[in-house]
Structure formats: structure tokens, C-alpha cells
Amino acid sequence: MKQLLFPFLSCVMLSAASVLVSCGNFPGTAEVAVPGDPSRFFVRDSLISPGVYYYPEQWPESQWERDFRNMADCGFEFTHFGEFAWSSMEPEDGTFDFGWLDKAVGMAAAQGLKVIMCTPTPTPPAWLTHRHPDVLVVNSSGQRIEHGARQQASWASELYRKYVRRIVTALAERYGDNPAVIGWQIDNEPSHYSFSYDYSENAQRNFRIWLQKKYGDIDSLNHVWGNAFWSQTYNDFSQIRIPNGKVLPGTPNPHAMLDYKRYTADEAASFINMQADILRSIISPGQWIMTNTMPGHSPVDPARMTSLDFLTYTRYLVNGRYSGYGEQGFRISNPDMLGYNNDYYRNIKGVTGVMEIQPGQVNWGKFNPQPYPGAVRLWMYHIFAGESRLVCHYRFRQPLKGSEQHHYGTMQTDGVSLSPGGRDIVRFNEEIKELRRHYDRNSAMPREMAAIRTAILVSPDNRWEMEFQPQSDQWDLYRHTIRYYYALKNMGAPVDIVEEDADFGKYPVIVAPAYIMVDGNLIDRWTEYVSEGGHLVLTCRTGEKDRNAALWEDRLAGPVYGLIGAEELYFDHLPKDRQAHVEFDGKEYSWNNWGEVITPAEGTEVWARHSDQFYKGSAAVLHRAVGKGSVTYVGIDSDDGRLEKAVLRKLYAGEGLDPVYDLPEGVLVEWRDGFFVGLNYTSDRQVLPVPDDAEVLVGEKTVPPAGVCIWKAAK
Ligand code: GAL
């Protein structure tokens, strides 16, 4: 039998026994358990636990033991089974076969590996969909999605759910008290992939039921949707079809569209919650339940998946789509890809993990470049910095046949030699063991960082509304939001991406980018927040609409004028190749996507003015003190984020919230559990702001492209 090849490693590999001992990230030890708090499932001292996907059903049983041993030797502490294995678990209707899975779990456990067990519901077996084709999704062109890939079954099919309940119950009964199984993943990236939305008759029916429940009577729906125009009025709920641009001569009704997205997110969540509730009723209380969603994937809202213990996410950073910084940036990617999601997912339940990152090239990109040497390790440190408890690679072995054939694994195609990314992973896995030794559970975030912890307020409703009606083909809510995210990261601010259920009072500053849909209650909460000393940053498009996405019968965004100190505003867009300018503190900044022209109310400071166009001299950025705090309104969406950054820096400095750093673009410094994590996403060497008396634990102060440096402050 071939052995694992480690030609590049100077380190001594751990034996399986020592891995067992260091598997302390999981329950059974330490931590005072607080019911409902998912951190009870993890041991703080272990910081983060690395793991990797494995598909026993895809490989000869004779290789499993070797693979698990190699996995443990690589420093992985858990593996991940089953999310696509329905046809192996239930080869025929009602006939279950878990013998092979028992063996795989047992062999993994024997190597000291824990197991995340998954429900296989994204991959219904052929016998099921062949017998019951009505469980299949239908796409926007009316085409039924057939067997042959995955994620073809409709969440809205009651019959499909019946089969799902049966397999989930059987799995839970089988592994619900297996000590090797640390937790459960439901489904896989719940979404319907490229066709995204479901137009099947099951979905049509459930959408109508959802609407009936929401509106009660058809007149209310007609009123909210504005159906009097274009004679869109319905007499009865039974006449309603899912809004679908493919089968309409024009753009669908925007309110119908928004409701359809809300319904779809509810349907996805109910599918996940249903499985979680079954698991919960059977499994032992020490096993956790989560799912792995794709960030920003339109029809899905992780916060609605309330039956889960916590949420994780998946992210593929190098696939020909992201340019990053500098010449080699396309091999390293952009830091928001992980940073923004760390800061969002962590805040849903207080705990998160990253369930999939690539160990090397993917097979599905526009083109598939090699990640830059070190990039995989850089990403792992970024995930660590975001307080993740789990970091899991997709996947251990590169498939030799079947789907995803050219997708790299930790191992090369021989199954036993590390791939280039695999080497990065092993290095991280060793370093994290070393960092655990330096962990001090009494460490607290440095005061100057904690003092500028900032919330960015987001909502899926705003995302869905603007994605359908962007109003300009250059408008992109996510890009608009991350211009502020990067401005905050530039100054070393810890960021929480939160929704309206957050406690606003925890944050000295809240940024609510383009918060288009508001109501009186939210405006009151914002007003109270600033009166009590908070600093609120609102940006263009905020308050244009009510919660039903209707424009107010008022001047544009009228309900927020009192708060931002405006009397009136209108907006402008420019052609793609033109830039207009604003003047802010003696410097000129350009914009192109969105520019608002504001008439300030008396007493409001004007921070920036337009310096060209027919509205030259008019206000573009406002600031006003309210109570003990302030409101800043940025009416511009720039391309390059320079204005956003300058405005935030002025606000923070002016309010005694001193920026900790002024980092170069593409460089981040995060703090977690006593460790400063410096990350270099640029194509150049960078000198990190490591104090002379700091204790450097990993890397050096000067880091190469895709390099990291970890340090601790002097005692
Ligand atoms: C993910 C998916 C995995 C695998 C991977 C390939 O989106 O969840 O199952 O397909 O992509 O990169």
C-alpha cells in the first residue's frame, strides 16, 4: 500500500493517538454549558478545528482505512460524510443499508477523527424521482429538472418531504448517539443552484397558500401589490401564478416578486427546520445541528433557519471571477469573500464555521487558476480570525470519475500525495496546534479595537428588492456595502454584520447602507440610538420605501429627512464611462453609480458638495449632531470606496473613536482570542503593524503575498 508522501515537510507528523488527544474542540470536556448557546458544543481552548469532506461511497472500501489514517496524519480532526449518499443509504424504496456507513464511521473514529453526518436530501435517488416525477423542480422556462446532477427535488413537494422525513429519521436513529458523530449537517448548500427558483405546481400551490396566510383576503393583496395598474387585479388567490419574467411580456410586478422571494426563503427554511426538528427529537443533546449555506444566494435566508444550533457557510475564492489586488490577485482573491461572511454568520447564533473551501483548483470556474502558493493557508487564518470553530475543506480526494472530475482535493489523483493546497493545509493544521498552546483564556480584545466595534445593518428584503429593481445596471447593493466594510477593516475595526433584531446599543457606530425599506418603528429606533450617543451612518437610497416596497406618499425618502437633516433630495446616475466629482475636506472624489443631490435643513453640516454637473455646489454628504450622538448621510456610491473611507475616518476621529490602523488595501489585521492575525491579500510584500515588543508566533512582520503573521501583544 502506498504511503502518504510528505517530501516538503520538515515537521514530525502526529501519530493517530496524539490526534485523538488534541481533538479537544468537541464536547464532553470543559466549558460551562449554557442551554441554547451553541458555544457549549466547542471547547474554547481548541480555537478552531480543521476537517475535510470524504465520500466513502465513492472509493473502494479497501482504501478507507488508509485514507482516514492519512487524513489524521494531515492534522484533520473531523471528516464529513453522507450529504450526497441517499442512493447508497436507501438503495431501494424503504430498504436501508447503513452497514457501509457504520464501517466508515468506525474506521474514521479509530483514527481519532470525529464525523459530521449529513442528511442526503439534495440528492434524491433515481427510484424516487422516476416513480414520482411530480417531486421535481420546474425552472422558469417550464422545464422539469431531471435526475442526473443534484438538487432536483422541490422543497414544496409534500411527497418529497415524506421521503425526506423517513431517511432523516432512519439516519438519526442510527447515528444519533454515536460518540464519533459530533454533529449534523442538513442537506448541502440549500438552494436550487443555477435555476435558483422553483416554478413547479407544488411551489405554485404553496406560494398561493403563503399569500393567503399573509394577506387574508384578495383585496388586501391587490392593494399592496398595486394591482389596479395594468389591470393586474385578481378576483381570487387561485388565479395567482409565480411571477416569472420568462413567461410575461414585461417585467413582473415588483411586490409579487418580493413576496415570491420571501416565500421561497420561508420554504427553504421550513425544509431545513423540518429536518432539524426530526433530528432534535432523536439525537443526543451533545450533537449539534447546522447547515452550510451559500452566502448571498438569493432565495435563501439563513436567519430564517431557526431550528439550527448554528449556521455555517461555503466559499470558493479562486475561480476566475475575483480579481483581488495586484498582478497575482486572481490567485488570492478578495478579503470580503471570507471576512464579510465570518462577520455575518457568526452573528446569527454566536458561533459559526466554514464548511467548504477549496484546497486547489475548482472545475467549474470561468477559468480555473492555481491558487497562489500559501493562499489556502491565508484563507484558513482568515476563517480562524473570524472566530470560526470549524474549517472544512472540500474535499480530501480528487474524484477520478463522475461529476467534478477536475476538482482538486487535499490529495492528488493517486489519493496519497498532497496537492499544493494540501501542503498549505497541513501547515496550518500543525500551526494551529502550536497556537493552542499559546491561548490564554483571559485575553480580552485591546481596548482601542473594542472601542470601534461597528455594526453594518443589512436585511434580505433590501437585497431582494434592489436585486430586482436596481434602478441602474451599475447598482450593486453588496458592492455598495463592502465599500464601507473595507473602510472599517482599513482602520482595524471589528465588524458585526447584523439584522434588525440586534441590540443597537452595543455599537458606538452603526452603518446602514442603502437601507431602502423602513418603517416608523425603525426610524424611531435609529433616533433613540443616536439620541443616546450612537453614531449612525445612513447612505443613499435609505428610506425610499415602506416595508411593502411602496414609495412613500411623500418626497423621495421623506420619512428619514428629519433624522438626516434634509429638506429634499433627488438622485442622478452617469454613463459607465463618465465620472462626476464631489469635494470633501479639500479633496476631490469621483462617483459614477449613484449620486444624490440634497437640500440640507437648517443646522445640518454639509460635509461634501458636488463639484460638477448642473447641481455643482449642492450637498452630497450631510452630518448632524443629534442628542448625544450623530447622523451622517452619504448620498454617493463611489466606484473606488475612497469617499466612503474618508467620511468614516473623519467621523471616527471626530468622535474620539480613533482608528487603530491605516492599512494598505488588501491588508487586514484581525484580533481573536489574544492573537493578532495579519493577512496579506496583495501581490506584494507588506510590512504589518507588529509592535516591536510583540511576540510573533507565526510568520514575520514582513509578509510575502498571501502570507500571514500572527502575534501576541507584549504582556
Ligand atoms: C460547492 C458544493 C460542493 C461541491 C463544490 C465544488 O458549491 O457544495 O458539493 O460541488 O461546490 O467546488
XYZ file of C-alpha atoms and ligand atoms in Angstrom:
727
model
C 0.000 0.000 0.000
C 1.266 3.444 -0.851
C 2.066 5.757 1.993
C 1.292 9.406 2.339
C 4.091 11.468 0.816
C 5.374 14.443 2.755
C 8.530 15.396 0.865
C 8.113 19.068 1.725
C 7.517 18.921 5.460
C 10.230 19.451 7.960
C 7.846 18.686 10.772
C 7.236 15.422 12.533
C 3.835 14.002 11.699
C 1.497 13.313 14.573
C 0.519 9.781 15.330
C -3.142 8.875 15.284
C -3.089 8.632 19.076
C -1.902 12.173 19.593
C -4.557 13.456 17.223
C -7.120 11.782 19.448
C -5.907 13.728 22.414
C -5.836 17.009 20.547
C -9.381 16.536 19.292
C -10.497 18.670 22.177
C -12.553 21.119 20.174
C -15.569 18.996 20.715
C -17.950 18.307 23.550
C -17.529 16.132 26.516
C -14.997 18.393 28.206
C -14.630 21.856 29.676
C -16.896 24.896 29.124
C -19.858 25.625 31.283
C -22.831 24.621 29.172
C -25.419 27.344 28.754
C -28.554 25.833 27.211
C -29.314 27.402 23.862
C -25.820 28.820 23.490
C -24.116 26.847 20.716
C -20.664 27.620 22.085
C -21.398 24.829 24.593
C -20.567 22.392 21.793
C -16.996 23.639 21.482
C -14.037 23.934 23.741
C -12.685 27.450 23.596
C -9.056 26.421 24.117
C -9.069 24.466 20.880
C -9.713 27.641 18.908
C -10.649 26.068 15.577
C -10.825 22.530 14.289
C -9.811 21.548 10.739
C -11.692 18.883 8.812
C -12.290 17.578 5.328
C -15.033 16.031 3.163
C -14.861 12.376 2.307
C -17.188 10.220 0.237
C -16.729 6.587 1.341
C -19.384 5.575 -1.186
C -17.089 6.816 -3.956
C -13.987 4.808 -3.050
C -13.168 1.101 -2.612
C -13.676 0.040 0.972
C -10.145 -1.362 0.927
C -8.815 2.230 0.790
C -10.883 3.774 3.572
C -8.623 2.887 6.442
C -5.555 4.222 4.648
C -7.397 7.401 3.722
C -8.580 8.044 7.282
C -5.107 7.398 8.624
C -3.670 9.866 6.121
C -6.380 12.334 6.995
C -5.453 12.130 10.654
C -1.761 12.390 9.764
C -2.549 15.593 7.884
C -3.841 17.015 11.142
C -7.522 16.910 10.276
C -9.696 16.372 13.311
C -13.009 15.571 11.670
C -14.419 14.308 8.434
C -17.739 14.900 6.769
C -19.993 12.165 5.363
C -23.159 11.497 3.556
C -24.687 14.622 2.060
C -24.963 13.064 -1.377
C -25.270 9.387 -0.434
C -29.008 8.779 -0.415
C -28.904 6.047 -3.072
C -26.260 4.187 -1.043
C -28.202 4.606 2.207
C -31.559 3.624 0.723
C -30.826 1.736 -2.499
C -34.493 0.901 -2.940
C -37.695 2.410 -1.667
C -37.822 1.601 2.065
C -34.752 -0.665 2.065
C -31.970 0.855 4.106
C -28.310 -0.038 4.064
C -26.166 1.636 6.686
C -23.647 -1.180 7.013
C -21.075 0.576 4.822
C -21.558 3.850 6.683
C -21.204 2.122 10.074
C -17.863 0.786 8.875
C -16.703 4.169 7.604
C -17.700 5.927 10.836
C -15.951 3.210 12.848
C -12.764 3.403 10.798
C -12.665 7.201 10.977
C -13.181 7.036 14.742
C -10.378 4.509 15.046
C -8.041 7.155 13.593
C -9.255 9.714 16.109
C -11.426 11.545 13.599
C -14.834 12.876 14.520
C -17.616 12.768 11.948
C -20.112 15.349 10.754
C -23.053 13.319 9.492
C -25.207 14.863 6.790
C -28.723 14.283 5.629
C -28.602 13.322 1.944
C -31.578 15.359 0.851
C -30.021 17.308 -2.063
C -29.706 14.050 -3.991
C -32.951 12.063 -4.273
C -32.321 8.580 -5.720
C -33.439 7.710 -9.248
C -36.044 5.246 -7.956
C -37.771 8.076 -6.107
C -37.982 10.686 -8.852
C -38.665 8.091 -11.532
C -41.674 6.845 -9.603
C -42.779 10.331 -8.518
C -41.708 12.893 -11.137
C -44.019 15.453 -9.546
C -41.469 15.942 -6.742
C -39.094 17.576 -9.222
C -38.348 21.271 -9.518
C -39.555 23.111 -12.624
C -37.451 26.002 -13.888
C -38.569 29.393 -15.156
C -38.859 28.071 -18.711
C -41.294 25.429 -17.550
C -38.707 22.682 -17.915
C -38.781 19.876 -15.375
C -35.343 19.276 -13.831
C -34.418 15.648 -14.252
C -32.247 13.109 -12.462
C -28.576 13.226 -13.420
C -26.996 16.005 -11.340
C -28.318 17.086 -7.924
C -30.758 19.369 -6.119
C -33.595 18.483 -8.432
C -36.330 17.957 -5.833
C -38.764 20.634 -4.741
C -38.855 21.768 -1.113
C -42.546 22.402 -1.713
C -43.419 18.796 -2.509
C -45.219 17.193 0.414
C -44.440 13.777 -1.046
C -40.742 14.576 -1.233
C -40.837 15.763 2.346
C -42.399 12.442 3.345
C -39.422 10.578 1.894
C -37.069 13.086 3.486
C -38.636 12.547 6.912
C -38.163 8.803 6.572
C -34.479 8.866 5.637
C -33.660 11.562 8.194
C -35.411 9.588 10.937
C -33.551 6.415 9.972
C -30.195 8.230 9.993
C -30.906 9.921 13.312
C -31.862 6.613 14.893
C -28.703 5.017 13.569
C -26.140 7.713 14.466
C -27.928 9.910 16.990
C -25.951 8.553 19.891
C -22.774 7.508 18.117
C -19.959 9.182 20.068
C -17.888 9.661 16.896
C -20.612 11.821 15.378
C -20.121 15.342 16.702
C -22.892 16.946 14.796
C -25.182 17.045 11.813
C -25.324 18.970 8.606
C -28.698 19.209 6.958
C -28.738 18.953 3.184
C -25.979 20.754 1.271
C -25.927 24.412 0.339
C -29.726 24.545 0.365
C -30.570 26.323 -2.885
C -31.652 25.181 -6.275
C -28.368 26.075 -7.949
C -28.437 27.592 -11.372
C -32.179 27.543 -11.857
C -32.463 29.097 -8.403
C -36.241 29.334 -8.173
C -38.895 26.687 -8.265
C -41.918 27.103 -10.531
C -43.359 23.604 -10.053
C -47.053 23.105 -9.365
C -46.140 22.271 -5.756
C -44.413 25.636 -5.423
C -47.296 27.423 -7.185
C -49.726 25.942 -4.665
C -47.564 26.709 -1.633
C -46.961 30.265 -2.825
C -50.710 30.830 -3.007
C -51.182 29.353 0.475
C -48.389 31.611 1.761
C -50.051 34.656 0.199
C -53.453 33.751 1.579
C -51.965 33.442 5.035
C -50.194 36.758 4.709
C -52.992 38.846 3.216
C -56.162 37.059 4.387
C -58.259 38.435 1.557
C -57.522 39.141 -2.082
C -58.381 42.849 -1.858
C -55.547 43.417 0.593
C -53.128 41.691 -1.763
C -54.399 43.723 -4.725
C -53.922 46.891 -2.710
C -50.356 46.102 -1.546
C -49.252 44.915 -4.990
C -50.764 47.960 -6.699
C -52.721 45.668 -8.998
C -55.159 48.320 -10.203
C -52.475 49.394 -12.701
C -52.272 47.359 -15.929
C -55.432 45.577 -14.789
C -53.457 43.130 -12.722
C -56.283 42.767 -10.172
C -57.051 39.204 -9.048
C -60.534 38.012 -8.078
C -59.229 35.069 -6.155
C -55.950 33.604 -4.852
C -56.400 30.632 -7.195
C -55.626 32.910 -10.182
C -52.141 33.768 -8.952
C -49.057 32.272 -10.602
C -45.476 32.767 -9.506
C -44.149 35.968 -11.130
C -41.882 34.839 -13.921
C -40.288 37.199 -16.411
C -39.755 34.307 -18.851
C -43.480 33.875 -19.438
C -44.549 37.515 -19.246
C -44.297 40.121 -21.976
C -42.884 42.637 -19.484
C -41.324 42.950 -16.065
C -43.304 41.164 -13.346
C -44.989 43.115 -10.578
C -42.226 44.068 -8.095
C -44.343 43.386 -4.989
C -45.276 39.954 -6.292
C -41.588 39.350 -6.881
C -40.585 40.430 -3.393
C -43.269 38.229 -1.853
C -42.141 35.314 -4.000
C -38.564 35.688 -2.735
C -39.805 35.870 0.836
C -41.954 32.801 0.265
C -39.001 30.906 -1.267
C -36.772 31.766 1.692
C -39.533 30.585 4.043
C -39.967 27.359 2.069
C -36.212 26.649 2.144
C -36.083 27.388 5.862
C -39.094 25.215 6.580
C -37.436 22.341 4.683
C -34.295 22.733 6.807
C -36.161 23.362 10.064
C -38.328 20.292 9.476
C -35.233 18.108 9.259
C -33.648 19.798 12.267
C -36.767 19.177 14.351
C -36.712 15.469 13.462
C -33.042 15.180 14.327
C -33.524 17.103 17.556
C -36.238 14.731 18.729
C -33.949 11.717 18.296
C -30.249 12.581 18.585
C -28.305 13.037 21.781
C -28.169 16.597 23.139
C -24.385 16.683 22.689
C -24.647 16.568 18.884
C -25.220 19.872 17.140
C -27.249 20.616 14.015
C -26.338 23.104 11.299
C -26.431 23.598 7.564
C -23.975 25.154 5.121
C -25.471 27.930 3.034
C -24.017 29.787 0.071
C -23.632 33.425 1.109
C -25.880 35.903 -0.616
C -27.576 33.178 -2.605
C -30.730 34.924 -3.490
C -33.642 32.759 -2.447
C -32.161 31.635 0.845
C -32.082 33.454 4.175
C -30.005 31.640 6.825
C -31.516 33.682 9.650
C -34.884 32.041 8.980
C -33.394 28.601 9.795
C -34.253 28.962 13.423
C -34.236 25.282 14.430
C -30.488 25.005 13.849
C -27.850 25.369 16.535
C -25.718 27.496 14.240
C -25.113 28.297 10.589
C -22.008 27.758 8.520
C -21.137 28.905 5.028
C -19.193 27.754 1.976
C -16.850 29.854 -0.143
C -14.724 29.284 -3.235
C -12.350 32.174 -3.614
C -10.363 31.410 -6.739
C -12.346 30.540 -9.842
C -11.523 33.169 -12.412
C -14.122 35.635 -11.133
C -12.368 37.668 -8.471
C -9.538 39.981 -9.392
C -8.075 40.585 -5.924
C -5.203 43.021 -5.506
C -2.392 43.416 -7.982
C -0.993 41.142 -10.594
C -1.473 37.859 -8.719
C -4.722 38.885 -7.056
C -6.775 36.478 -9.175
C -4.979 33.628 -7.353
C -5.556 35.059 -3.874
C -8.997 36.663 -4.143
C -10.643 39.450 -2.164
C -10.779 39.522 1.614
C -14.501 40.326 1.853
C -15.231 36.864 0.466
C -14.429 35.419 3.868
C -14.325 38.457 6.128
C -17.818 39.719 5.420
C -19.277 36.246 5.829
C -17.375 35.500 9.026
C -18.846 38.685 10.418
C -22.352 37.871 9.237
C -22.639 34.141 10.015
C -21.029 34.476 13.450
C -23.744 36.885 14.442
C -26.697 34.680 13.571
C -26.228 32.368 16.547
C -22.931 33.456 18.089
C -20.989 30.521 16.605
C -20.030 29.698 13.054
C -17.754 27.586 10.897
C -16.796 27.409 7.259
C -17.861 24.131 5.766
C -16.253 24.339 2.349
C -13.172 25.995 0.995
C -11.161 24.783 -1.945
C -7.814 23.060 -1.457
C -6.823 23.976 -5.010
C -8.317 24.498 -8.438
C -12.039 24.043 -8.894
C -13.590 22.528 -12.001
C -16.419 24.990 -12.564
C -14.867 28.475 -12.774
C -14.792 30.740 -15.811
C -11.220 29.551 -15.898
C -9.551 27.720 -13.065
C -6.257 29.213 -11.968
C -3.992 27.667 -9.373
C -4.359 29.442 -6.047
C -1.198 31.388 -5.179
C 1.188 29.343 -3.007
C 0.095 29.993 0.574
C -3.373 31.287 -0.358
C -5.211 28.278 1.090
C -3.422 28.778 4.394
C -4.144 32.523 4.256
C -7.853 31.751 3.897
C -7.717 29.315 6.806
C -6.198 32.009 9.002
C -8.835 34.465 7.885
C -11.522 31.963 8.845
C -9.780 31.476 12.177
C -9.641 35.256 12.668
C -13.398 35.448 12.119
C -13.880 33.263 15.211
C -14.961 30.177 13.306
C -14.930 26.941 15.257
C -14.641 24.704 12.197
C -12.799 24.974 8.911
C -13.572 22.212 6.451
C -12.053 21.559 3.037
C -13.878 20.413 0.007
C -12.537 17.641 -0.456
C -9.944 15.041 0.639
C -9.566 13.120 -2.608
C -9.879 14.395 -6.130
C -12.571 12.372 -7.915
C -11.304 10.086 -10.680
C -14.673 9.774 -12.345
C -18.146 11.171 -12.239
C -19.008 14.772 -11.551
C -16.398 17.350 -10.532
C -13.598 15.322 -12.090
C -11.102 18.165 -12.297
C -11.741 19.493 -8.794
C -8.594 19.394 -6.701
C -8.525 17.621 -3.370
C -6.159 17.727 -0.424
C -4.671 14.700 -2.170
C -3.686 14.387 -5.798
C -5.286 11.851 -8.125
C -3.197 8.989 -6.698
C -5.081 9.527 -3.428
C -1.951 9.651 -1.304
C 0.225 12.591 -2.401
C -0.611 16.007 -1.103
C -1.678 18.596 -3.661
C -0.021 22.039 -3.449
C -3.006 23.359 -1.470
C -2.899 20.200 0.639
C 0.572 21.245 1.781
C -0.761 24.621 2.847
C -3.488 22.880 4.790
C -1.134 20.548 6.621
C 0.990 23.525 7.569
C -1.990 25.354 9.031
C -3.161 22.227 10.843
C 0.217 21.998 12.556
C 0.434 25.682 13.328
C -2.978 25.745 14.933
C -1.882 23.048 17.362
C 1.017 25.284 18.298
C -1.233 28.322 18.683
C -3.476 26.376 21.051
C -0.527 26.195 23.404
C -0.361 29.984 23.439
C -4.044 30.501 24.049
C -4.849 32.485 27.141
C -8.492 32.309 28.053
C -8.273 35.563 29.996
C -7.250 37.593 26.984
C -9.516 40.479 26.102
C -9.752 42.469 22.907
C -7.458 45.526 23.023
C -9.438 48.488 24.278
C -8.796 50.650 21.205
C -10.182 47.944 18.922
C -13.196 47.154 21.087
C -13.957 50.878 21.203
C -14.587 50.984 17.451
C -16.571 47.746 17.055
C -19.061 48.661 14.334
C -22.284 47.120 13.114
C -23.345 47.047 9.490
C -27.111 46.677 9.331
C -28.463 44.530 6.496
C -31.738 42.870 5.554
C -32.630 40.238 2.980
C -35.695 42.273 1.987
C -33.476 45.163 0.876
C -31.269 42.774 -1.064
C -34.195 41.133 -2.848
C -35.883 44.429 -3.612
C -32.791 46.014 -5.131
C -31.681 42.939 -6.975
C -34.988 43.047 -8.856
C -35.180 46.828 -9.217
C -31.597 48.068 -9.110
C -32.635 51.220 -10.958
C -29.257 51.303 -12.705
C -27.272 48.440 -14.143
C -24.345 49.693 -12.100
C -26.140 49.457 -8.779
C -24.940 46.547 -6.653
C -26.009 46.556 -3.004
C -23.317 44.098 -1.957
C -20.530 46.148 -3.557
C -22.002 49.296 -2.035
C -21.978 47.627 1.394
C -18.442 46.298 1.193
C -17.049 49.701 0.366
C -17.970 50.508 3.981
C -16.772 47.105 5.150
C -13.351 47.754 3.665
C -13.261 51.286 5.067
C -13.840 49.782 8.522
C -11.308 46.999 8.073
C -8.777 49.599 6.916
C -8.921 51.162 10.385
C -8.800 47.839 12.197
C -12.423 47.978 13.350
C -14.076 44.721 14.401
C -17.304 44.474 12.388
C -20.568 42.669 13.043
C -22.960 42.308 10.127
C -26.340 42.295 11.838
C -30.041 42.450 11.176
C -32.721 44.461 12.919
C -33.028 42.048 15.830
C -29.579 43.193 17.003
C -29.076 45.269 20.115
C -28.099 48.603 18.532
C -26.896 49.939 21.872
C -23.858 47.608 21.798
C -22.238 49.567 18.993
C -20.679 53.026 19.032
C -21.306 53.226 15.272
C -23.883 51.578 13.022
C -23.687 51.813 9.247
C -26.935 51.041 7.410
C -26.004 51.038 3.727
C -28.804 51.812 1.263
C -31.432 50.668 3.741
C -34.218 51.138 1.267
C -37.209 49.688 3.171
C -38.042 51.257 6.521
C -40.959 51.868 8.820
C -41.691 54.288 11.622
C -40.521 51.836 14.230
C -37.061 51.503 12.688
C -36.732 55.267 12.305
C -37.716 55.637 15.982
C -35.103 53.047 16.990
C -32.436 54.836 14.967
C -33.452 58.155 16.502
C -33.295 56.741 20.011
C -29.932 55.140 19.236
C -28.332 58.419 18.214
C -30.025 60.394 20.979
C -28.343 58.093 23.439
C -24.897 58.597 21.944
C -24.704 56.257 18.953
C -23.323 57.390 15.612
C -25.472 56.332 12.697
C -24.262 56.336 9.106
C -27.035 56.123 6.526
C -26.324 56.058 2.832
C -28.035 56.824 -0.441
C -31.402 55.180 -1.103
C -32.154 54.730 2.597
C -35.820 55.134 3.428
C -37.118 55.348 -0.140
C -39.782 52.717 0.506
C -42.075 51.187 3.089
C -41.917 47.517 4.114
C -44.155 46.538 1.210
C -41.699 48.193 -1.171
C -44.100 51.027 -1.976
C -42.669 54.515 -2.373
C -43.916 56.807 0.360
C -46.593 59.341 -0.465
C -44.063 61.952 0.489
C -40.966 63.426 -1.123
C -38.414 60.761 -2.059
C -37.211 59.143 1.201
C -39.198 61.821 3.063
C -39.614 59.827 6.307
C -35.857 59.977 7.018
C -35.412 63.705 6.321
C -35.954 64.578 9.981
C -33.252 62.163 11.039
C -30.638 63.026 8.410
C -31.348 66.761 8.412
C -32.531 67.145 4.819
C -35.333 69.079 3.200
C -35.367 67.329 -0.122
C -33.241 65.115 -2.337
C -33.099 63.607 -5.793
C -30.643 61.195 -7.382
C -28.580 61.022 -10.538
C -26.740 58.314 -12.497
C -23.960 58.678 -15.026
C -22.984 56.664 -18.074
C -20.478 53.915 -17.222
C -17.531 55.728 -18.738
C -18.138 59.085 -17.014
C -17.146 60.212 -13.542
C -18.584 63.131 -11.609
C -16.953 64.612 -8.530
C -17.591 65.787 -5.027
C -15.378 67.901 -2.852
C -14.799 66.737 0.688
C -12.356 68.415 3.094
C -10.391 69.996 0.265
C -10.019 66.810 -1.770
C -11.856 65.634 -4.827
C -13.591 62.237 -5.015
C -15.265 60.653 -8.005
C -18.512 58.769 -8.385
C -20.463 57.239 -11.159
C -23.100 54.764 -9.889
C -25.332 56.839 -7.697
C -25.219 60.465 -6.636
C -27.812 62.275 -4.564
C -28.347 65.990 -4.622
C -29.533 67.096 -1.224
C -31.084 70.258 0.153
C -29.950 70.323 3.768
C -32.220 71.507 6.549
C -31.090 74.391 8.666
C -28.437 73.413 11.182
C -27.195 70.392 9.214
C -23.492 70.407 8.387
C -22.605 69.792 4.758
C -19.510 67.608 4.638
C -19.259 67.165 0.886
C -20.578 69.079 -2.125
C -20.890 68.238 -5.780
C -18.110 69.900 -7.727
C -19.523 69.482 -11.219
C -22.750 68.716 -13.146
C -25.643 71.163 -13.204
C -26.050 70.775 -9.444
C -22.475 71.868 -8.687
C -22.265 73.250 -5.155
C -25.188 71.173 -3.804
C -24.812 68.924 -0.797
C -23.812 65.265 -1.214
C -22.804 64.248 2.340
C -24.506 65.543 5.485
C -23.672 65.318 9.145
C -25.636 66.426 12.162
C -25.372 66.028 15.888
C -28.473 64.548 17.478
C -28.776 64.189 21.222
C -25.539 62.667 22.449
C -24.740 61.107 19.073
C -24.830 61.944 15.376
C -26.201 61.013 11.992
C -24.054 61.076 8.862
C -25.721 60.708 5.479
C -23.630 59.756 2.464
C -25.601 60.396 -0.714
C -22.917 58.985 -3.009
C -21.975 55.483 -4.098
C -18.441 55.692 -5.452
C -16.634 53.119 -7.571
C -13.427 53.054 -5.613
C -14.615 53.444 -1.998
C -12.278 56.400 -1.359
C -15.037 58.792 -0.361
C -16.710 56.247 1.918
C -13.378 55.635 3.626
C -12.608 59.332 4.064
C -16.060 60.020 5.515
C -15.810 57.192 8.039
C -12.315 58.200 9.110
C -13.432 61.776 9.679
C -16.459 60.641 11.660
C -14.468 58.270 13.883
C -11.621 60.689 14.513
C -14.085 63.496 15.263
C -15.975 61.435 17.810
C -12.900 60.224 19.683
C -13.220 56.770 18.135
C -9.667 56.688 16.911
C -8.884 54.372 14.020
C -6.351 51.770 15.175
C -4.650 51.425 11.772
C -4.472 52.877 8.298
C -3.789 49.638 6.448
C -2.910 49.323 2.772
C -5.687 47.966 0.566
C -5.758 44.189 0.721
C -4.100 44.003 4.137
C -6.122 43.153 7.229
C -5.374 42.872 10.896
C -7.928 40.976 12.963
C -7.900 40.018 16.616
C -9.179 36.778 18.060
C -8.698 35.203 21.468
C -5.490 37.067 22.202
C -3.983 36.619 18.734
C -3.454 39.401 16.205
C -3.875 37.950 12.733
C -2.226 39.906 9.917
C -3.355 38.836 6.434
C -1.785 39.887 3.153
C -4.174 39.531 0.196
C -1.953 41.670 -2.054
C 0.568 40.645 -4.706
C 3.405 42.436 -2.901
C 5.383 42.079 0.266
C 3.819 44.070 3.066
C 5.065 45.249 6.409
C 2.458 44.609 9.083
C 1.945 46.887 12.097
C 3.534 44.478 14.551
C 4.767 46.365 17.633
C 8.455 45.906 18.409
C 7.754 44.245 21.728
C 5.111 41.848 20.359
C 5.644 38.113 20.443
C 5.499 36.842 16.858
C 4.163 33.292 16.802
C 3.722 32.593 13.094
C 5.485 34.257 10.154
C 7.290 37.566 10.288
C 6.424 41.224 10.367
C 7.177 41.480 6.643
C 4.846 39.099 4.864
C 5.003 37.833 1.293
C 1.935 37.825 -0.992
C -0.702 35.536 0.557
C 1.369 35.482 3.734
C 0.232 35.754 7.327
C 1.747 36.874 10.587
C 0.304 36.003 13.986
C 1.454 37.870 17.041
C 0.538 38.443 20.641
C 0.797 41.769 22.421
C 3.599 42.096 24.960
C 2.476 41.147 28.481
C -19.985 23.500 -3.636
C -20.817 22.274 -3.293
C -19.965 21.049 -3.198
C -19.073 20.946 -4.398
C -18.258 22.191 -4.521
C -17.299 22.142 -5.674
O -20.769 24.604 -4.004
O -21.485 22.443 -2.061
O -20.795 19.914 -3.088
O -19.868 20.786 -5.525
O -19.118 23.299 -4.687
O -16.498 23.273 -5.735
